[in-house]
Amino acid sequence: MKKSLIKAVAAAALSVFSINLSASAHVTVAQNDDVIITTTELGNGLYMLEGRGGNIGISVGPDGVFMIDDQFGNIADKILAAVAEVTDQPVSYVLNTHWHGDHTGGNAAMAAEGATILSHDNVRKRLKQSLEVKGELETGASSLPVLTFSDTTTFFWNGHEIHVFHFPSAHTDGDALVHFRTANVMHLGDTLFAGLYPFIDLDSGGTVAGFIANLEAVAALADDETKIIPGHGPLSDKVTVLSTIEMLKEAQAAVKTLVDQGLSEDEIVAADPLAPWNEEFSWQFITGERMTRTLVRDLTN
Ligand SMILES: [Zn+2]
């Protein structure tokens, strides 16, 4: 896919919700009538589903569907229809890679279909907190994960060994990496925005150092054949992971030089230290300016 098209698709995927970066994330979902779900086969009963919001991964087989992330509630029927195109089995499990609404918005709908919702401990905490803030704890309770893990867990399902690892302080404080070991497929949630500046949610416990460290762990696990489902952007591989690490390290160093000189956040933005990377990585949701401010805040707070 051409770079400009990737950015347009990624922007469209995120355009229906906005996240208030200065406080806890507020997710506003618009109409999703025009969404089309695209299914990509990855072999061994694994598929990547792209619609609107975070990319979905599914394992289908005789045990039932194991789903990773579920986008938005108002497109759940479309997601289920796409799943029904490749299997007769129901959705048994949904694993949330983190708490953001474009990855967990379908939880209640999937639970209503009989799915068990799973996540890291911190994902459930943040989802519950968000329901409490909105006064929706009672009505929204069915959207909460009912099974959580703290560090790592393994599912033996559809003939796979599905290793799930917690990624501390990367995109948020509850990120899960999903590794289908023998199939050599990974779902990274939003610890990878393929070919794009990443959203590092400092207000939800994310850090730049953690984001980089976790991608380095992924690069160590992956080989040249590994298929990697990113949270946003097209199906990726180890090369995408390595180029993101390189960009983030260099961009962070460029910003740090200015922080060390005592410049304010606004002065650093004005100096445009990310100019060398903007053309390749900047996009509608995370522009060069927003990435710069994240890097400054991460270094100074
Ligand atoms: Zn996210």
Short mmCIF file of C-alpha atoms and ligand atoms in Angstrom, two decimals:
data_model
loop_
_atom_site.label_atom_id
_atom_site.label_comp_id
_atom_site.label_asym_id
_atom_site.label_seq_id
_atom_site.Cartn_x
_atom_site.Cartn_y
_atom_site.Cartn_z
CA MET A 1 0.00 0.00 0.00
CA LYS A 2 1.24 3.48 -0.80
CA LYS A 3 2.32 5.55 2.16
CA SER A 4 -0.22 8.29 1.52
CA LEU A 5 -3.00 5.72 1.35
CA ILE A 6 -1.87 4.07 4.58
CA LYS A 7 -2.07 7.44 6.32
CA ALA A 8 -5.49 8.17 4.87
CA VAL A 9 -6.82 4.78 5.96
CA ALA A 10 -5.31 5.13 9.44
CA ALA A 11 -6.73 8.64 9.79
CA ALA A 12 -10.16 7.44 8.69
CA ALA A 13 -9.95 4.64 11.24
CA LEU A 14 -9.40 7.17 14.00
CA SER A 15 -11.43 10.07 12.69
CA VAL A 16 -14.63 9.07 14.45
CA PHE A 17 -13.28 9.50 17.93
CA SER A 18 -11.23 12.07 19.70
CA ILE A 19 -9.03 11.64 22.70
CA ASN A 20 -8.49 14.48 25.12
CA LEU A 21 -4.76 14.20 25.70
CA SER A 22 -4.72 16.52 28.68
CA ALA A 23 -6.98 14.41 30.90
CA SER A 24 -8.21 10.87 30.96
CA ALA A 25 -9.23 9.71 27.52
CA HIS A 26 -12.71 10.72 26.42
CA VAL A 27 -13.91 8.73 23.50
CA THR A 28 -16.68 10.02 21.28
CA VAL A 29 -18.00 7.70 18.64
CA ALA A 30 -19.77 9.00 15.57
CA GLN A 31 -21.87 7.08 13.10
CA ASN A 32 -20.24 4.02 11.62
CA ASP A 33 -22.81 3.22 8.93
CA ASP A 34 -20.26 3.40 6.14
CA VAL A 35 -17.75 1.00 7.68
CA ILE A 36 -16.67 -2.00 5.63
CA ILE A 37 -14.80 -4.81 7.37
CA THR A 38 -11.82 -6.15 5.40
CA THR A 39 -10.54 -9.64 6.22
CA THR A 40 -6.96 -10.79 5.57
CA GLU A 41 -6.06 -14.47 5.94
CA LEU A 42 -2.78 -15.11 7.77
CA GLY A 43 -2.78 -18.94 7.70
CA ASN A 44 -3.38 -21.47 10.51
CA GLY A 45 -6.94 -20.22 11.02
CA LEU A 46 -5.76 -16.69 11.82
CA TYR A 47 -7.18 -13.53 10.27
CA MET A 48 -6.76 -9.78 10.56
CA LEU A 49 -9.95 -7.71 10.40
CA GLU A 50 -9.82 -4.01 9.56
CA GLY A 51 -12.84 -1.79 9.95
CA ARG A 52 -12.87 1.35 12.04
CA GLY A 53 -10.71 1.56 15.14
CA GLY A 54 -7.98 -0.82 16.23
CA ASN A 55 -7.18 -3.80 14.03
CA ILE A 56 -8.80 -7.06 15.12
CA GLY A 57 -7.10 -10.46 15.12
CA ILE A 58 -9.06 -13.73 15.25
CA SER A 59 -8.22 -17.40 15.61
CA VAL A 60 -10.94 -19.65 14.23
CA GLY A 61 -11.22 -23.40 14.59
CA PRO A 62 -13.12 -26.21 16.31
CA ASP A 63 -12.84 -24.66 19.79
CA GLY A 64 -14.53 -21.41 18.78
CA VAL A 65 -13.33 -17.92 17.93
CA PHE A 66 -10.60 -16.25 19.98
CA MET A 67 -10.79 -12.54 19.16
CA ILE A 68 -8.25 -9.82 19.92
CA ASP A 69 -9.91 -6.37 20.30
CA ASP A 70 -13.40 -5.51 19.06
CA GLN A 71 -13.43 -1.91 17.73
CA PHE A 72 -16.80 -0.15 18.32
CA GLY A 73 -20.14 -1.43 19.61
CA ASN A 74 -22.15 0.08 16.77
CA ILE A 75 -20.27 -1.99 14.17
CA ALA A 76 -20.35 -5.23 16.21
CA ASP A 77 -22.92 -6.70 13.81
CA LYS A 78 -20.57 -6.06 10.89
CA ILE A 79 -17.64 -7.60 12.75
CA LEU A 80 -19.71 -10.68 13.62
CA ALA A 81 -20.85 -10.94 9.98
CA ALA A 82 -17.20 -10.85 8.85
CA VAL A 83 -16.34 -13.56 11.38
CA ALA A 84 -19.28 -15.66 10.13
CA GLU A 85 -17.76 -15.51 6.63
CA VAL A 86 -14.84 -17.65 7.84
CA THR A 87 -16.35 -19.85 10.57
CA ASP A 88 -19.63 -21.28 11.91
CA GLN A 89 -18.32 -21.10 15.48
CA PRO A 90 -19.32 -18.40 17.98
CA VAL A 91 -16.92 -15.88 19.54
CA SER A 92 -15.77 -17.62 22.73
CA TYR A 93 -13.16 -15.15 23.98
CA VAL A 94 -12.30 -11.50 23.37
CA LEU A 95 -8.93 -10.26 24.63
CA ASN A 96 -8.59 -6.48 25.00
CA THR A 97 -5.00 -5.37 24.25
CA HIS A 98 -5.65 -2.15 26.23
CA TRP A 99 -8.55 -0.01 27.46
CA HIS A 100 -9.06 2.56 24.65
CA GLY A 101 -12.58 2.72 23.24
CA ASP A 102 -11.59 1.93 19.66
CA HIS A 103 -10.35 -1.49 20.88
CA THR A 104 -12.95 -2.29 23.56
CA GLY A 105 -16.12 -0.61 22.28
CA GLY A 106 -17.59 -3.91 21.12
CA ASN A 107 -17.17 -5.67 24.49
CA ALA A 108 -20.80 -5.48 25.61
CA ALA A 109 -22.04 -6.68 22.21
CA MET A 110 -19.57 -9.59 22.18
CA ALA A 111 -20.44 -10.51 25.79
CA ALA A 112 -24.12 -10.52 24.80
CA GLU A 113 -23.22 -13.09 22.12
CA GLY A 114 -21.71 -15.28 24.84
CA ALA A 115 -18.05 -14.23 24.65
CA THR A 116 -15.85 -14.07 27.75
CA ILE A 117 -13.93 -10.78 27.90
CA LEU A 118 -10.28 -10.92 29.02
CA SER A 119 -7.64 -8.28 29.72
CA HIS A 120 -4.74 -7.18 31.86
CA ASP A 121 -5.73 -6.07 35.40
CA ASN A 122 -5.13 -2.38 34.59
CA VAL A 123 -7.42 -2.49 31.55
CA ARG A 124 -10.36 -3.59 33.69
CA LYS A 125 -9.49 -0.94 36.30
CA ARG A 126 -9.42 1.84 33.70
CA LEU A 127 -12.59 0.68 31.93
CA LYS A 128 -14.39 0.49 35.27
CA GLN A 129 -13.13 3.92 36.29
CA SER A 130 -14.28 5.35 32.97
CA LEU A 131 -17.78 3.88 33.48
CA GLU A 132 -17.88 5.32 37.00
CA VAL A 133 -16.93 8.80 35.75
CA LYS A 134 -19.75 8.62 33.20
CA GLY A 135 -22.22 7.26 35.77
CA GLU A 136 -22.67 4.13 33.64
CA LEU A 137 -21.24 1.48 35.92
CA GLU A 138 -24.56 -0.37 36.23
CA THR A 139 -25.67 -0.18 32.61
CA GLY A 140 -22.18 -0.76 31.21
CA ALA A 141 -21.04 -3.53 33.56
CA SER A 142 -21.32 -6.22 30.88
CA SER A 143 -18.57 -4.48 28.88
CA LEU A 144 -16.00 -5.13 31.61
CA PRO A 145 -13.50 -8.00 31.36
CA VAL A 146 -14.48 -10.90 33.62
CA LEU A 147 -11.06 -12.57 33.57
CA THR A 148 -7.83 -10.63 34.07
CA PHE A 149 -4.11 -11.41 34.26
CA SER A 150 -1.18 -9.51 35.77
CA ASP A 151 1.91 -10.59 33.87
CA THR A 152 1.51 -13.38 31.37
CA THR A 153 -1.03 -16.05 30.50
CA THR A 154 -1.32 -18.81 27.91
CA PHE A 155 -4.36 -20.08 26.03
CA PHE A 156 -4.38 -23.52 24.47
CA TRP A 157 -7.00 -22.98 21.80
CA ASN A 158 -7.68 -24.16 18.26
CA GLY A 159 -4.36 -26.04 18.36
CA HIS A 160 -2.40 -22.87 19.17
CA GLU A 161 -0.28 -21.94 22.13
CA ILE A 162 -1.34 -18.33 22.49
CA HIS A 163 1.10 -16.50 24.75
CA VAL A 164 -0.16 -13.21 26.14
CA PHE A 165 2.39 -10.90 27.75
CA HIS A 166 1.85 -7.69 29.67
CA PHE A 167 3.82 -4.75 28.32
CA PRO A 168 4.46 -2.35 31.20
CA SER A 169 4.21 1.39 30.51
CA ALA A 170 4.24 1.37 26.71
CA HIS A 171 1.14 2.78 24.94
CA THR A 172 -0.70 2.60 28.32
CA ASP A 173 -0.09 0.67 31.56
CA GLY A 174 -2.15 -2.34 30.47
CA ASP A 175 -0.84 -3.32 27.04
CA ALA A 176 -0.91 -6.97 26.04
CA LEU A 177 1.18 -8.60 23.29
CA VAL A 178 -0.38 -11.70 21.80
CA HIS A 179 1.98 -14.26 20.29
CA PHE A 180 0.76 -17.26 18.32
CA ARG A 181 4.07 -19.03 18.71
CA THR A 182 3.98 -21.86 16.21
CA ALA A 183 1.99 -19.84 13.66
CA ASN A 184 4.56 -17.01 13.99
CA VAL A 185 1.92 -14.31 14.19
CA MET A 186 1.70 -11.45 16.69
CA HIS A 187 -0.91 -8.86 17.60
CA LEU A 188 0.72 -5.84 19.22
CA GLY A 189 -2.28 -3.68 20.01
CA ASP A 190 -1.33 -0.02 20.03
CA THR A 191 2.30 -0.69 20.91
CA LEU A 192 2.71 -0.45 17.13
CA PHE A 193 1.27 2.19 14.80
CA ALA A 194 2.64 0.88 11.52
CA GLY A 195 4.60 3.57 9.66
CA LEU A 196 3.01 6.33 11.76
CA TYR A 197 3.96 8.41 14.77
CA PRO A 198 2.60 6.41 17.71
CA PHE A 199 0.09 7.68 20.24
CA ILE A 200 1.84 7.22 23.59
CA ASP A 201 -0.87 7.81 26.20
CA LEU A 202 1.13 9.37 29.05
CA ASP A 203 -2.10 9.99 30.98
CA SER A 204 -2.86 6.26 30.96
CA GLY A 205 0.59 5.22 32.18
CA GLY A 206 2.39 5.06 28.84
CA THR A 207 6.05 6.09 28.55
CA VAL A 208 8.40 6.60 25.60
CA ALA A 209 11.15 4.44 27.15
CA GLY A 210 8.66 1.66 27.82
CA PHE A 211 7.24 1.94 24.31
CA ILE A 212 10.75 1.54 22.83
CA ALA A 213 11.76 -1.25 25.24
CA ASN A 214 8.67 -3.25 24.41
CA LEU A 215 9.20 -2.93 20.67
CA GLU A 216 12.78 -4.11 21.25
CA ALA A 217 11.37 -7.17 23.03
CA VAL A 218 9.09 -7.77 20.04
CA ALA A 219 12.02 -7.46 17.63
CA ALA A 220 13.91 -10.06 19.68
CA LEU A 221 10.97 -12.48 19.49
CA ALA A 222 10.24 -11.93 15.79
CA ASP A 223 12.04 -13.28 12.77
CA ASP A 224 11.91 -12.22 9.12
CA GLU A 225 8.76 -14.28 8.51
CA THR A 226 6.73 -13.06 11.51
CA LYS A 227 3.39 -11.51 10.58
CA ILE A 228 2.63 -8.61 12.89
CA ILE A 229 -0.83 -7.10 13.35
CA PRO A 230 -0.38 -3.49 14.50
CA GLY A 231 -3.02 -1.57 16.44
CA HIS A 232 -3.35 0.78 13.48
CA GLY A 233 -1.99 0.63 9.94
CA PRO A 234 -1.48 -2.32 7.58
CA LEU A 235 -0.24 -5.83 8.36
CA SER A 236 3.42 -5.43 9.28
CA ASP A 237 6.65 -7.24 9.99
CA LYS A 238 9.90 -6.95 11.93
CA VAL A 239 11.19 -4.25 9.55
CA THR A 240 8.32 -1.95 10.58
CA VAL A 241 9.09 -2.58 14.26
CA LEU A 242 12.80 -1.80 13.77
CA SER A 243 12.12 1.39 11.79
CA THR A 244 9.72 2.60 14.50
CA ILE A 245 12.35 1.96 17.20
CA GLU A 246 14.99 3.84 15.19
CA MET A 247 12.68 6.81 14.54
CA LEU A 248 11.60 7.06 18.19
CA LYS A 249 15.14 6.88 19.56
CA GLU A 250 16.42 9.53 17.15
CA ALA A 251 13.38 11.77 17.61
CA GLN A 252 13.65 11.50 21.39
CA ALA A 253 17.37 12.41 21.23
CA ALA A 254 16.60 15.43 19.03
CA VAL A 255 14.01 16.66 21.51
CA LYS A 256 16.22 15.92 24.52
CA THR A 257 18.98 18.15 23.14
CA LEU A 258 16.55 21.08 23.25
CA VAL A 259 15.13 20.13 26.67
CA ASP A 260 18.70 20.02 28.01
CA GLN A 261 19.27 23.52 26.62
CA GLY A 262 16.43 24.72 28.83
CA LEU A 263 13.91 25.51 26.09
CA SER A 264 10.21 25.52 27.00
CA GLU A 265 7.74 23.09 25.39
CA ASP A 266 6.43 25.79 23.04
CA GLU A 267 9.97 26.87 22.11
CA ILE A 268 10.83 23.26 21.30
CA VAL A 269 7.71 22.90 19.14
CA ALA A 270 8.68 26.11 17.32
CA ALA A 271 12.17 24.70 16.66
CA ASP A 272 10.52 21.70 14.91
CA PRO A 273 13.06 19.06 15.97
CA LEU A 274 11.08 16.27 14.29
CA ALA A 275 11.30 17.87 10.83
CA PRO A 276 13.43 14.99 9.46
CA TRP A 277 10.69 12.45 10.28
CA ASN A 278 7.47 14.39 9.73
CA GLU A 279 7.03 13.59 6.06
CA GLU A 280 7.24 9.86 6.69
CA PHE A 281 5.48 9.48 10.07
CA SER A 282 3.19 12.48 10.67
CA TRP A 283 -0.54 11.94 10.21
CA GLN A 284 -3.85 13.51 11.13
CA PHE A 285 -4.09 12.13 14.67
CA ILE A 286 -0.43 12.37 15.71
CA THR A 287 1.18 15.28 13.91
CA GLY A 288 4.81 16.30 14.30
CA GLU A 289 3.71 18.88 16.85
CA ARG A 290 1.75 16.41 18.96
CA MET A 291 4.59 13.88 18.84
CA THR A 292 7.03 16.62 19.90
CA ARG A 293 4.84 17.62 22.86
CA THR A 294 4.56 13.98 23.95
CA LEU A 295 8.34 13.57 23.81
CA VAL A 296 8.88 16.81 25.80
CA ARG A 297 6.31 15.90 28.44
CA ASP A 298 7.73 12.39 28.74
CA LEU A 299 11.25 13.79 29.31
CA THR A 300 10.25 16.56 31.72
CA ASN A 301 7.53 14.99 33.90
ZN ZN B 1 -5.01 2.86 21.95
#
